[in-house]
Structure formats: C-alpha cells, structure tokens
Amino acid sequence: MHHRRGHVREAKPGFIEFSFNGSIANIPLVAQFSVPAKGVTAIFGPPGCGKTAVARCIAGVQRLPGGFCAIDGEIWQDQMTFRPPHLRPVAYVFQRPILFSHFSVKRTLLFNASKSKPTLIDFDGVVELLALTPLLERSPSHLSGAERQRLALGSALLAQPRLLLLDDPLTLLDRSAKCEILTFLDLMREKLPLPMIYVSHDMADIERFADHLVMMKDGIVTAAGPLNVVQSAPALAARGDAAVCLDTVVGGYDGRYGLVILRLKGARLLIPGAPLRPGAQLRLRVAADDVSIACEPPRASSMLNVFPARIKASLPFDDAEVTLVLALETGRSGVPLLARIPRRSFDALRLSNGTDVFAEVARALPVVVPERLLVRPSTLAGGVRQTSADTRNEQQSEYDSERQS
C-alpha cells in the first residue's frame, strides 16, 4: 500500500476513476477501475464481496485513507483531498429508501429538490419520466415497494446529481415490481446524460441495461470493461449460464418471413419477431449453449446467422464440454461471443487458439422489447410484450417454438 501513496493519479475528464487499497472492518478492499462517466456501470459479485463498500467510498460515506476517486476530471479524494458526502454531487439510492411518512409524495420531491437552477431535470420532467402524477397527493406510507423506489429515484434526480449510485435497488422487490423499476431505469439511461453505478448480484438485471461491468470477489476487482468483454472473460464465461450481450441496430424487416433485420458493426443478424422501429437499438443475449462451430462455411444449413470468427481462448467446462471464447470478424474490431461445444468435437476438428472458424448462432434473444420500439403494437402476432431478462423462459417460447429445456 505504501508505494501507492506516493503515486500521483490524474483525474481524466470523461471517466470515473477509483483506486483503493486497504481494509474496512478487517475486510480487505483492493479495488481499481476506470470506466466511462456515461451510461450504466454495474458492479457485480456475490453478497459480501465488497460491492457496497466501493459505492460507499465513492459517495464519501466511508473514508478509507490513501484512496483515489475522481469523477469526470473532478477529484473527490486523493492524498490531499477528501470531499465529505454533502460536497459530492452524487445521489445514493438504497435497497430500502428512507422516506418521511408525514410528507406527501409531492412534498417529499420538493423537499429533496436542489435549490439551484435544474441542470439535469426539473420537477415536471421527473414526474413525467417516472409516471408520478397519480401518486403526488399520497403519503409514502401508502405506496407499494415499486412506488417507493420510483419516489426515491425522483428525489435523487431532483438533487441534480452528476452521478447516481444504485445499491441493489431491486433486491427486496417481487418479480413484477422489479420489471416495473427496470423499465424506468431503462428510460433514465436513455433520456438523461447521467452516469449511473448499479450494484447488483443478479446478472439478468445487469444484462438488461449495463454498459460496463466491474467484477468483484473477496474485496478484489477481478475484471472491469465493456459488458460483453467482461462476459467473455474466464470468470463469467465458465458459468453454466454463460452468455454475451450484443448491442445491435434495427435495420429493417423481412415481412415475408417475419424476421427483424439487425446490424452488428459490419455484420447482419436476422431474428424472428414483430417489426421494430428502424434505427432503434436492440440488445440481444446469445447463450454459449446456442452457438456451434463449423470449420467450413456451411453450404446447406437451416441456420440464419453464421459468422466468420476466430478462437481466442478455450476453457474446460466439464468432462464432456468446452467453452470457446470467439471474436466475430465484423469490421475492424472483433465482437466477443461464446460457444459451448462437445470436447470430442473440439478434438476431432483440431481446434486451438487462433483457429479461424464459422460461428453458427442458433438463437439470439432480445433482452427486452420495449413497447416504444414496436412499429404496430396492435397487430402483433404472438403478442410480444415488454419483457425482461428474468422472464427469459416465456420470451423463448414467444420467439422460438422449439423451446429447449
């Protein structure tokens, strides 16, 4: 730890930079990462791994000497500086929001609003964004769990923060309430130029809307980077439900066959579904189990999506299977993908790191299909509704009659 103290760090504009090396209540914290100060950065790991400790250090609620924390070029902590929480433009939303029961929802919002001119969003904007109009005259004690969280989010936004910390805000909610809050978090990410740090131990929620991912284990940051890059790193790629998220753009619709045409950098994907607004962004989840490998371009195949790819790594999965980390050769940069194949096939095809292959994607499922992306919601065949990552089984049957167990 001593050599770090003499190491002068620079605060880079456009980034959230964090470097702590010490211990909190005898729990070691060795955490260092630099992520863009935009979009959503998720911090993921099992309970007790130090995720909340990182959030508390960023908020200034926890003071760990010798650390470094800078947001978008502004130093909040270094050897010389420690900004207390009330001098950090950060809003912190907890699992169980603390609300004044004797205030109405409207009064609660106004009480928490910044006294200065709104720079991020004003009162009317928050009420519209979080659909709070029907709740304004009610007391927080008469709100459901999801409504209380919406009020907590509205109060946080009205403080005009430059960073929003969300500490496992869905963990105490039931499934329908989780879906409701995730929909509003999606909207916030889309509409507001506000970086968010989202602490969670649920990968399905993270896959839905995170842009960057910080992995933690036993107080140590083990990986940090764009979501799909960390998903293809060994710690996550080795999981049984390993998958990679691909951010695509809607390019059009093949009405004859009921296929949405999607663009992924230089490549094109086709997936079954209702027509979506051209130019809209759609995130797909491709499970390792839904990707197979061919050494030659398939001449006759039912697969709609086949891409040239290169094997970057092979990870043993069990006695019968191996997980391959692939880079799709699309445009200049390879898009990460995972494939889980039989070890027998791996040996028979003489595969190894660096081998050029063809990745056959059997299925790519949208993580969510928001209503606002649908072109003709009233005439949808099959009723594709707004769904989230944790209703994946229902989604699979909607998109694919060949539902796998």
CSV table of C-alpha atoms in Angstrom, one decimal:
chain,number,residue,atom,x,y,z
A,1,MET,CA,0.0,0.0,0.0
A,2,HIS,CA,2.9,2.3,0.8
A,3,HIS,CA,4.1,2.7,-2.8
A,4,ARG,CA,0.6,3.8,-4.0
A,5,ARG,CA,0.6,6.7,-1.6
A,6,GLY,CA,3.5,8.4,-3.4
A,7,HIS,CA,1.8,7.7,-6.8
A,8,VAL,CA,0.1,10.8,-8.1
A,9,ARG,CA,-3.0,10.0,-10.1
A,10,GLU,CA,-4.5,12.2,-12.7
A,11,ALA,CA,-8.3,12.8,-13.0
A,12,LYS,CA,-9.2,12.1,-16.6
A,13,PRO,CA,-12.3,14.0,-18.0
A,14,GLY,CA,-14.9,11.6,-19.2
A,15,PHE,CA,-14.0,8.8,-16.8
A,16,ILE,CA,-14.9,7.5,-13.3
A,17,GLU,CA,-11.6,6.6,-11.7
A,18,PHE,CA,-11.4,4.6,-8.5
A,19,SER,CA,-8.4,3.1,-6.7
A,20,PHE,CA,-8.5,1.9,-3.1
A,21,ASN,CA,-6.2,-0.5,-1.3
A,22,GLY,CA,-6.9,-1.1,2.4
A,23,SER,CA,-9.4,-2.7,4.6
A,24,ILE,CA,-12.8,-1.8,6.0
A,25,ALA,CA,-13.8,-3.5,9.3
A,26,ASN,CA,-11.0,-6.0,8.7
A,27,ILE,CA,-12.3,-6.8,5.2
A,28,PRO,CA,-9.7,-6.2,2.5
A,29,LEU,CA,-10.6,-3.9,-0.4
A,30,VAL,CA,-8.3,-4.0,-3.4
A,31,ALA,CA,-10.3,-2.2,-6.0
A,32,GLN,CA,-9.1,-0.3,-9.0
A,33,PHE,CA,-11.0,0.6,-12.2
A,34,SER,CA,-11.5,3.3,-14.8
A,35,VAL,CA,-14.9,3.4,-16.6
A,36,PRO,CA,-16.6,6.0,-18.8
A,37,ALA,CA,-18.5,8.7,-16.9
A,38,LYS,CA,-21.6,7.9,-19.0
A,39,GLY,CA,-24.2,5.1,-19.3
A,40,VAL,CA,-24.5,2.4,-16.6
A,41,THR,CA,-21.6,0.7,-14.9
A,42,ALA,CA,-22.7,-2.4,-13.0
A,43,ILE,CA,-20.6,-3.7,-10.0
A,44,PHE,CA,-21.3,-7.5,-9.8
A,45,GLY,CA,-20.3,-10.2,-7.3
A,46,PRO,CA,-21.7,-12.4,-4.6
A,47,PRO,CA,-23.1,-10.9,-1.3
A,48,GLY,CA,-20.2,-9.7,0.9
A,49,CYS,CA,-17.7,-9.3,-1.9
A,50,GLY,CA,-17.2,-5.5,-1.3
A,51,LYS,CA,-19.6,-4.0,-3.9
A,52,THR,CA,-21.4,-1.8,-1.3
A,53,ALA,CA,-18.0,-0.8,0.2
A,54,VAL,CA,-17.0,0.6,-3.2
A,55,ALA,CA,-20.3,2.5,-3.5
A,56,ARG,CA,-19.9,3.9,0.0
A,57,CYS,CA,-16.3,5.1,-0.8
A,58,ILE,CA,-17.5,6.8,-4.0
A,59,ALA,CA,-20.3,8.5,-2.0
A,60,GLY,CA,-17.8,9.6,0.7
A,61,VAL,CA,-19.9,7.9,3.4
A,62,GLN,CA,-16.9,5.6,4.0
A,63,ARG,CA,-13.5,7.1,4.4
A,64,LEU,CA,-10.6,4.9,3.5
A,65,PRO,CA,-7.2,6.7,3.7
A,66,GLY,CA,-4.8,6.6,0.7
A,67,GLY,CA,-7.5,6.1,-1.9
A,68,PHE,CA,-8.2,7.9,-5.1
A,69,CYS,CA,-11.7,8.8,-6.5
A,70,ALA,CA,-12.3,11.2,-9.4
A,71,ILE,CA,-15.5,11.7,-11.5
A,72,ASP,CA,-15.3,13.3,-14.9
A,73,GLY,CA,-12.0,15.1,-14.2
A,74,GLU,CA,-13.0,16.3,-10.7
A,75,ILE,CA,-11.1,14.8,-7.7
A,76,TRP,CA,-13.3,13.7,-4.8
A,77,GLN,CA,-10.5,12.0,-2.9
A,78,ASP,CA,-6.7,11.8,-3.1
A,79,GLN,CA,-3.8,12.1,-0.7
A,80,MET,CA,-4.6,15.8,-0.1
A,81,THR,CA,-8.4,15.9,-0.6
A,82,PHE,CA,-11.4,14.3,0.9
A,83,ARG,CA,-14.8,15.8,0.0
A,84,PRO,CA,-17.5,14.9,2.5
A,85,PRO,CA,-20.7,13.4,1.2
A,86,HIS,CA,-22.6,16.7,1.1
A,87,LEU,CA,-20.0,18.2,-1.1
A,88,ARG,CA,-20.1,15.4,-3.7
A,89,PRO,CA,-22.8,15.8,-6.4
A,90,VAL,CA,-23.8,12.2,-6.1
A,91,ALA,CA,-27.3,10.7,-5.3
A,92,TYR,CA,-27.4,7.4,-3.5
A,93,VAL,CA,-30.5,5.1,-3.8
A,94,PHE,CA,-30.6,2.2,-1.3
A,95,GLN,CA,-32.5,-1.2,-1.2
A,96,ARG,CA,-34.9,0.3,1.4
A,97,PRO,CA,-35.5,4.0,0.7
A,98,ILE,CA,-35.8,6.3,3.8
A,99,LEU,CA,-38.9,8.4,3.3
A,100,PHE,CA,-40.7,11.0,5.5
A,101,SER,CA,-44.1,9.4,6.2
A,102,HIS,CA,-45.7,12.7,7.2
A,103,PHE,CA,-44.9,14.3,3.8
A,104,SER,CA,-46.9,13.8,0.6
A,105,VAL,CA,-45.1,12.4,-2.4
A,106,LYS,CA,-45.1,15.9,-3.9
A,107,ARG,CA,-43.7,17.5,-0.7
A,108,THR,CA,-41.1,14.8,-0.5
A,109,LEU,CA,-39.9,15.5,-4.0
A,110,LEU,CA,-39.9,19.3,-3.4
A,111,PHE,CA,-38.0,18.8,-0.1
A,112,ASN,CA,-35.3,16.9,-1.8
A,113,ALA,CA,-35.0,19.2,-4.9
A,114,SER,CA,-31.9,21.2,-5.3
A,115,LYS,CA,-32.4,24.9,-4.5
A,116,SER,CA,-30.3,25.9,-7.5
A,117,LYS,CA,-31.5,26.0,-11.1
A,118,PRO,CA,-32.1,22.5,-12.5
A,119,THR,CA,-29.2,21.4,-14.7
A,120,LEU,CA,-30.3,17.7,-15.2
A,121,ILE,CA,-34.1,17.6,-14.9
A,122,ASP,CA,-36.8,19.7,-13.4
A,123,PHE,CA,-39.8,18.8,-11.2
A,124,ASP,CA,-42.3,18.3,-14.2
A,125,GLY,CA,-39.7,16.3,-16.0
A,126,VAL,CA,-39.2,13.9,-13.1
A,127,VAL,CA,-43.0,13.5,-12.6
A,128,GLU,CA,-43.4,12.6,-16.3
A,129,LEU,CA,-40.3,10.4,-16.6
A,130,LEU,CA,-41.3,8.3,-13.5
A,131,ALA,CA,-45.1,8.5,-14.1
A,132,LEU,CA,-45.6,10.0,-10.6
A,133,THR,CA,-48.7,12.1,-11.3
A,134,PRO,CA,-51.2,9.7,-9.8
A,135,LEU,CA,-49.1,9.4,-6.6
A,136,LEU,CA,-48.4,13.1,-5.9
A,137,GLU,CA,-51.0,13.6,-3.1
A,138,ARG,CA,-50.5,10.3,-1.5
A,139,SER,CA,-48.4,9.5,1.6
A,140,PRO,CA,-45.2,7.4,1.2
A,141,SER,CA,-46.5,5.0,3.8
A,142,HIS,CA,-49.4,4.1,1.4
A,143,LEU,CA,-47.1,3.3,-1.5
A,144,SER,CA,-46.1,-0.1,-2.8
A,145,GLY,CA,-42.4,-1.2,-2.8
A,146,ALA,CA,-42.0,-0.3,-6.5
A,147,GLU,CA,-43.8,3.1,-6.0
A,148,ARG,CA,-41.5,3.9,-3.1
A,149,GLN,CA,-38.5,3.2,-5.3
A,150,ARG,CA,-39.8,5.4,-8.0
A,151,LEU,CA,-40.2,8.2,-5.4
A,152,ALA,CA,-36.7,7.6,-4.2
A,153,LEU,CA,-35.4,7.8,-7.8
A,154,GLY,CA,-37.4,11.0,-8.4
A,155,SER,CA,-35.9,12.6,-5.2
A,156,ALA,CA,-32.4,11.5,-6.3
A,157,LEU,CA,-32.8,13.1,-9.7
A,158,LEU,CA,-34.1,16.4,-8.3
A,159,ALA,CA,-30.9,16.8,-6.4
A,160,GLN,CA,-29.3,17.4,-9.8
A,161,PRO,CA,-26.5,14.9,-9.2
A,162,ARG,CA,-23.6,14.3,-11.6
A,163,LEU,CA,-23.5,10.6,-10.6
A,164,LEU,CA,-26.3,8.2,-9.4
A,165,LEU,CA,-25.4,5.3,-7.2
A,166,LEU,CA,-28.0,2.5,-7.1
A,167,ASP,CA,-27.2,0.0,-4.4
A,168,ASP,CA,-29.1,-3.2,-5.2
A,169,PRO,CA,-32.4,-1.3,-5.5
A,170,LEU,CA,-34.4,-4.3,-6.8
A,171,THR,CA,-33.3,-7.0,-4.3
A,172,LEU,CA,-36.4,-6.5,-1.9
A,173,LEU,CA,-39.0,-6.3,-4.7
A,174,ASP,CA,-41.1,-9.1,-6.2
A,175,ARG,CA,-40.8,-10.0,-9.9
A,176,SER,CA,-43.5,-7.7,-11.3
A,177,ALA,CA,-42.2,-4.8,-9.2
A,178,LYS,CA,-38.6,-5.5,-10.4
A,179,CYS,CA,-39.8,-5.4,-14.1
A,180,GLU,CA,-41.6,-2.1,-13.4
A,181,ILE,CA,-38.5,-0.4,-11.9
A,182,LEU,CA,-36.2,-1.8,-14.6
A,183,THR,CA,-38.4,-0.2,-17.2
A,184,PHE,CA,-38.0,3.2,-15.5
A,185,LEU,CA,-34.2,2.6,-15.2
A,186,ASP,CA,-34.1,1.9,-18.9
A,187,LEU,CA,-35.9,5.2,-19.6
A,188,MET,CA,-33.5,7.1,-17.3
A,189,ARG,CA,-30.5,5.6,-19.1
A,190,GLU,CA,-32.0,6.6,-22.5
A,191,LYS,CA,-33.2,10.1,-21.6
A,192,LEU,CA,-30.7,11.5,-19.1
A,193,PRO,CA,-27.0,12.3,-19.6
A,194,LEU,CA,-26.3,10.9,-16.1
A,195,PRO,CA,-23.7,8.3,-15.3
A,196,MET,CA,-25.0,5.5,-13.0
A,197,ILE,CA,-23.3,2.9,-10.9
A,198,TYR,CA,-25.5,0.0,-10.4
A,199,VAL,CA,-24.6,-2.5,-7.6
A,200,SER,CA,-26.2,-6.0,-8.1
A,201,HIS,CA,-25.6,-9.7,-7.6
A,202,ASP,CA,-28.2,-10.5,-10.3
A,203,MET,CA,-26.6,-11.0,-13.8
A,204,ALA,CA,-30.0,-11.0,-15.5
A,205,ASP,CA,-30.7,-7.4,-14.4
A,206,ILE,CA,-27.2,-6.3,-15.3
A,207,GLU,CA,-27.5,-7.9,-18.8
A,208,ARG,CA,-30.7,-5.8,-19.3
A,209,PHE,CA,-29.1,-2.4,-19.2
A,210,ALA,CA,-25.5,-2.1,-18.1
A,211,ASP,CA,-22.9,-0.7,-20.5
A,212,HIS,CA,-19.8,-1.5,-18.4
A,213,LEU,CA,-19.2,-4.2,-15.8
A,214,VAL,CA,-16.9,-4.3,-12.8
A,215,MET,CA,-16.5,-7.9,-11.3
A,216,MET,CA,-15.6,-8.3,-7.6
A,217,LYS,CA,-14.7,-11.2,-5.5
A,218,ASP,CA,-13.5,-11.2,-1.8
A,219,GLY,CA,-12.9,-7.4,-1.8
A,220,ILE,CA,-10.9,-7.5,-5.1
A,221,VAL,CA,-11.8,-6.2,-8.5
A,222,THR,CA,-11.1,-9.1,-10.8
A,223,ALA,CA,-12.2,-7.6,-14.1
A,224,ALA,CA,-13.6,-4.3,-15.5
A,225,GLY,CA,-14.6,-3.2,-19.0
A,226,PRO,CA,-17.4,-3.2,-21.5
A,227,LEU,CA,-20.2,-5.6,-20.6
A,228,ASN,CA,-19.6,-8.1,-23.4
A,229,VAL,CA,-15.8,-8.1,-23.0
A,230,VAL,CA,-16.1,-9.0,-19.3
A,231,GLN,CA,-18.8,-11.6,-20.1
A,232,SER,CA,-16.3,-13.3,-22.3
A,233,ALA,CA,-13.6,-13.3,-19.6
A,234,PRO,CA,-13.0,-16.6,-17.8
A,235,ALA,CA,-14.9,-15.8,-14.6
A,236,LEU,CA,-18.2,-15.3,-16.4
A,237,ALA,CA,-17.5,-17.5,-19.5
A,238,ALA,CA,-17.0,-20.5,-17.2
A,239,ARG,CA,-20.5,-20.2,-15.7
A,240,GLY,CA,-23.2,-22.7,-16.7
A,241,ASP,CA,-25.5,-19.9,-18.0
A,242,ALA,CA,-22.7,-18.0,-19.8
A,243,ALA,CA,-23.9,-15.6,-22.4
A,244,VAL,CA,-22.8,-12.5,-24.3
A,245,CYS,CA,-24.9,-9.4,-24.9
A,246,LEU,CA,-24.7,-7.8,-28.4
A,247,ASP,CA,-25.9,-4.3,-29.0
A,248,THR,CA,-27.5,-4.1,-32.4
A,249,VAL,CA,-29.3,-1.5,-34.5
A,250,VAL,CA,-32.6,-2.3,-36.3
A,251,GLY,CA,-32.0,-2.1,-40.0
A,252,GLY,CA,-35.4,-3.2,-41.4
A,253,TYR,CA,-38.0,-6.0,-41.5
A,254,ASP,CA,-38.5,-9.0,-43.7
A,255,GLY,CA,-42.3,-9.2,-43.7
A,256,ARG,CA,-42.5,-12.3,-45.8
A,257,TYR,CA,-40.7,-14.4,-43.2
A,258,GLY,CA,-41.4,-12.4,-40.1
A,259,LEU,CA,-37.7,-11.5,-39.4
A,260,VAL,CA,-36.2,-8.4,-37.9
A,261,ILE,CA,-33.1,-7.4,-39.7
A,262,LEU,CA,-30.4,-6.2,-37.3
A,263,ARG,CA,-26.9,-4.6,-37.8
A,264,LEU,CA,-24.0,-5.5,-35.7
A,265,LYS,CA,-21.0,-3.4,-36.7
A,266,GLY,CA,-20.2,-4.9,-40.2
A,267,ALA,CA,-22.5,-7.9,-39.9
A,268,ARG,CA,-26.2,-8.6,-40.3
A,269,LEU,CA,-28.4,-10.7,-38.0
A,270,LEU,CA,-31.9,-12.0,-38.6
A,271,ILE,CA,-34.2,-12.8,-35.7
A,272,PRO,CA,-37.9,-13.8,-35.6
A,273,GLY,CA,-40.2,-11.1,-34.1
A,274,ALA,CA,-42.6,-8.2,-34.7
A,275,PRO,CA,-41.4,-5.2,-36.7
A,276,LEU,CA,-39.4,-2.7,-34.8
A,277,ARG,CA,-38.6,1.0,-35.4
A,278,PRO,CA,-35.7,1.3,-37.9
A,279,GLY,CA,-32.6,2.8,-36.3
A,280,ALA,CA,-33.7,1.7,-32.8
A,281,GLN,CA,-31.1,-0.1,-30.6
A,282,LEU,CA,-31.9,-3.6,-29.5
A,283,ARG,CA,-29.8,-5.7,-27.1
A,284,LEU,CA,-29.6,-9.4,-27.8
A,285,ARG,CA,-28.4,-12.1,-25.4
A,286,VAL,CA,-26.6,-15.0,-27.1
A,287,ALA,CA,-26.1,-18.0,-24.7
A,288,ALA,CA,-22.9,-20.1,-25.1
A,289,ASP,CA,-25.2,-23.2,-25.5
A,290,ASP,CA,-26.8,-21.6,-28.6
A,291,VAL,CA,-23.6,-21.3,-30.6
A,292,SER,CA,-21.9,-24.1,-32.5
A,293,ILE,CA,-18.8,-24.2,-34.7
A,294,ALA,CA,-18.1,-25.2,-38.3
A,295,CYS,CA,-14.6,-25.2,-39.9
A,296,GLU,CA,-16.0,-24.5,-43.4
A,297,PRO,CA,-18.8,-22.2,-44.4
A,298,PRO,CA,-22.0,-24.4,-44.3
A,299,ARG,CA,-23.3,-24.9,-47.8
A,300,ALA,CA,-26.8,-26.1,-46.8
A,301,SER,CA,-28.0,-25.3,-43.3
A,302,SER,CA,-31.1,-24.1,-41.6
A,303,MET,CA,-29.0,-21.6,-39.6
A,304,LEU,CA,-29.9,-18.0,-40.4
A,305,ASN,CA,-26.9,-16.4,-38.7
A,306,VAL,CA,-23.4,-17.7,-39.5
A,307,PHE,CA,-20.3,-15.5,-39.0
A,308,PRO,CA,-16.6,-15.9,-39.6
A,309,ALA,CA,-14.9,-15.9,-36.2
A,310,ARG,CA,-11.5,-16.6,-34.6
A,311,ILE,CA,-11.0,-18.7,-31.4
A,312,LYS,CA,-9.4,-16.5,-28.7
A,313,ALA,CA,-9.4,-19.0,-25.9
A,314,SER,CA,-10.8,-22.4,-24.8
A,315,LEU,CA,-12.0,-23.0,-21.3
A,316,PRO,CA,-12.7,-26.5,-20.0
A,317,PHE,CA,-16.3,-26.7,-18.8
A,318,ASP,CA,-16.8,-30.3,-17.7
A,319,ASP,CA,-15.8,-33.8,-18.8
A,320,ALA,CA,-17.9,-33.6,-21.9
A,321,GLU,CA,-17.8,-29.9,-23.0
A,322,VAL,CA,-15.5,-27.0,-23.6
A,323,THR,CA,-16.4,-23.3,-23.8
A,324,LEU,CA,-14.8,-21.3,-26.6
A,325,VAL,CA,-14.2,-17.6,-26.5
A,326,LEU,CA,-14.7,-16.2,-30.0
A,327,ALA,CA,-14.1,-12.9,-31.8
A,328,LEU,CA,-16.6,-12.4,-34.6
A,329,GLU,CA,-14.7,-10.9,-37.5
A,330,THR,CA,-17.0,-8.0,-38.1
A,331,GLY,CA,-15.5,-4.7,-39.3
A,332,ARG,CA,-12.2,-3.8,-37.7
A,333,SER,CA,-12.8,-4.9,-34.1
A,334,GLY,CA,-13.8,-8.5,-33.2
A,335,VAL,CA,-17.2,-8.8,-31.3
A,336,PRO,CA,-16.9,-11.3,-28.4
A,337,LEU,CA,-19.1,-14.4,-28.5
A,338,LEU,CA,-19.1,-17.7,-26.6
A,339,ALA,CA,-19.7,-21.2,-27.8
A,340,ARG,CA,-20.1,-24.3,-25.7
A,341,ILE,CA,-19.3,-27.4,-27.7
A,342,PRO,CA,-18.5,-31.2,-27.1
A,343,ARG,CA,-14.9,-31.8,-26.2
A,344,ARG,CA,-15.0,-34.7,-28.7
A,345,SER,CA,-15.8,-32.1,-31.5
A,346,PHE,CA,-13.1,-29.8,-30.2
A,347,ASP,CA,-10.5,-32.6,-30.7
A,348,ALA,CA,-12.0,-34.0,-33.9
A,349,LEU,CA,-12.0,-30.6,-35.6
A,350,ARG,CA,-8.4,-30.0,-34.2
A,351,LEU,CA,-9.4,-26.6,-32.8
A,352,SER,CA,-7.0,-24.4,-30.9
A,353,ASN,CA,-6.4,-20.7,-30.1
A,354,GLY,CA,-6.1,-18.7,-33.3
A,355,THR,CA,-8.1,-21.1,-35.4
A,356,ASP,CA,-10.4,-19.4,-38.0
A,357,VAL,CA,-13.9,-20.9,-37.8
A,358,PHE,CA,-17.6,-20.2,-38.5
A,359,ALA,CA,-19.8,-19.4,-35.6
A,360,GLU,CA,-23.4,-20.7,-36.1
A,361,VAL,CA,-25.8,-18.8,-33.9
A,362,ALA,CA,-29.0,-21.0,-33.3
A,363,ARG,CA,-30.8,-18.4,-31.3
A,364,ALA,CA,-30.3,-14.7,-30.2
A,365,LEU,CA,-33.0,-13.4,-27.9
A,366,PRO,CA,-33.8,-9.7,-27.2
A,367,VAL,CA,-33.1,-9.0,-23.5
A,368,VAL,CA,-36.2,-6.7,-23.6
A,369,VAL,CA,-38.6,-5.5,-26.3
A,370,PRO,CA,-39.9,-2.1,-25.1
A,371,GLU,CA,-43.4,-1.1,-26.3
A,372,ARG,CA,-42.0,2.1,-27.8
A,373,LEU,CA,-39.8,0.2,-30.3
A,374,LEU,CA,-42.8,-1.7,-31.7
A,375,VAL,CA,-44.0,-0.4,-35.1
A,376,ARG,CA,-47.5,-1.8,-34.9
A,377,PRO,CA,-48.2,-2.8,-31.3
A,378,SER,CA,-51.9,-3.5,-32.0
A,379,THR,CA,-51.3,-6.1,-34.8
A,380,LEU,CA,-48.6,-8.1,-33.2
A,381,ALA,CA,-48.7,-11.8,-34.0
A,382,GLY,CA,-47.9,-13.8,-30.9
A,383,GLY,CA,-48.3,-10.8,-28.6
A,384,VAL,CA,-44.6,-9.9,-28.0
A,385,ARG,CA,-44.9,-7.7,-25.0
A,386,GLN,CA,-42.4,-5.8,-22.9
A,387,THR,CA,-40.4,-8.5,-21.2
A,388,SER,CA,-37.3,-8.5,-19.1
A,389,ALA,CA,-34.3,-10.8,-18.7
A,390,ASP,CA,-35.8,-12.6,-15.8
A,391,THR,CA,-38.9,-13.7,-17.9
A,392,ARG,CA,-36.5,-15.4,-20.3
A,393,ASN,CA,-38.3,-18.7,-20.5
A,394,GLU,CA,-41.6,-17.0,-21.5
A,395,GLN,CA,-39.7,-15.0,-24.1
A,396,GLN,CA,-38.1,-18.1,-25.6
A,397,SER,CA,-41.5,-19.7,-26.2
A,398,GLU,CA,-42.7,-16.5,-27.9
A,399,TYR,CA,-39.7,-16.2,-30.2
A,400,ASP,CA,-39.0,-19.9,-30.7
A,401,SER,CA,-41.5,-22.7,-30.7
A,402,GLU,CA,-38.5,-25.2,-30.4
A,403,ARG,CA,-38.1,-24.4,-26.7
A,404,GLN,CA,-35.1,-26.1,-25.2
A,405,SER,CA,-35.1,-27.4,-21.7
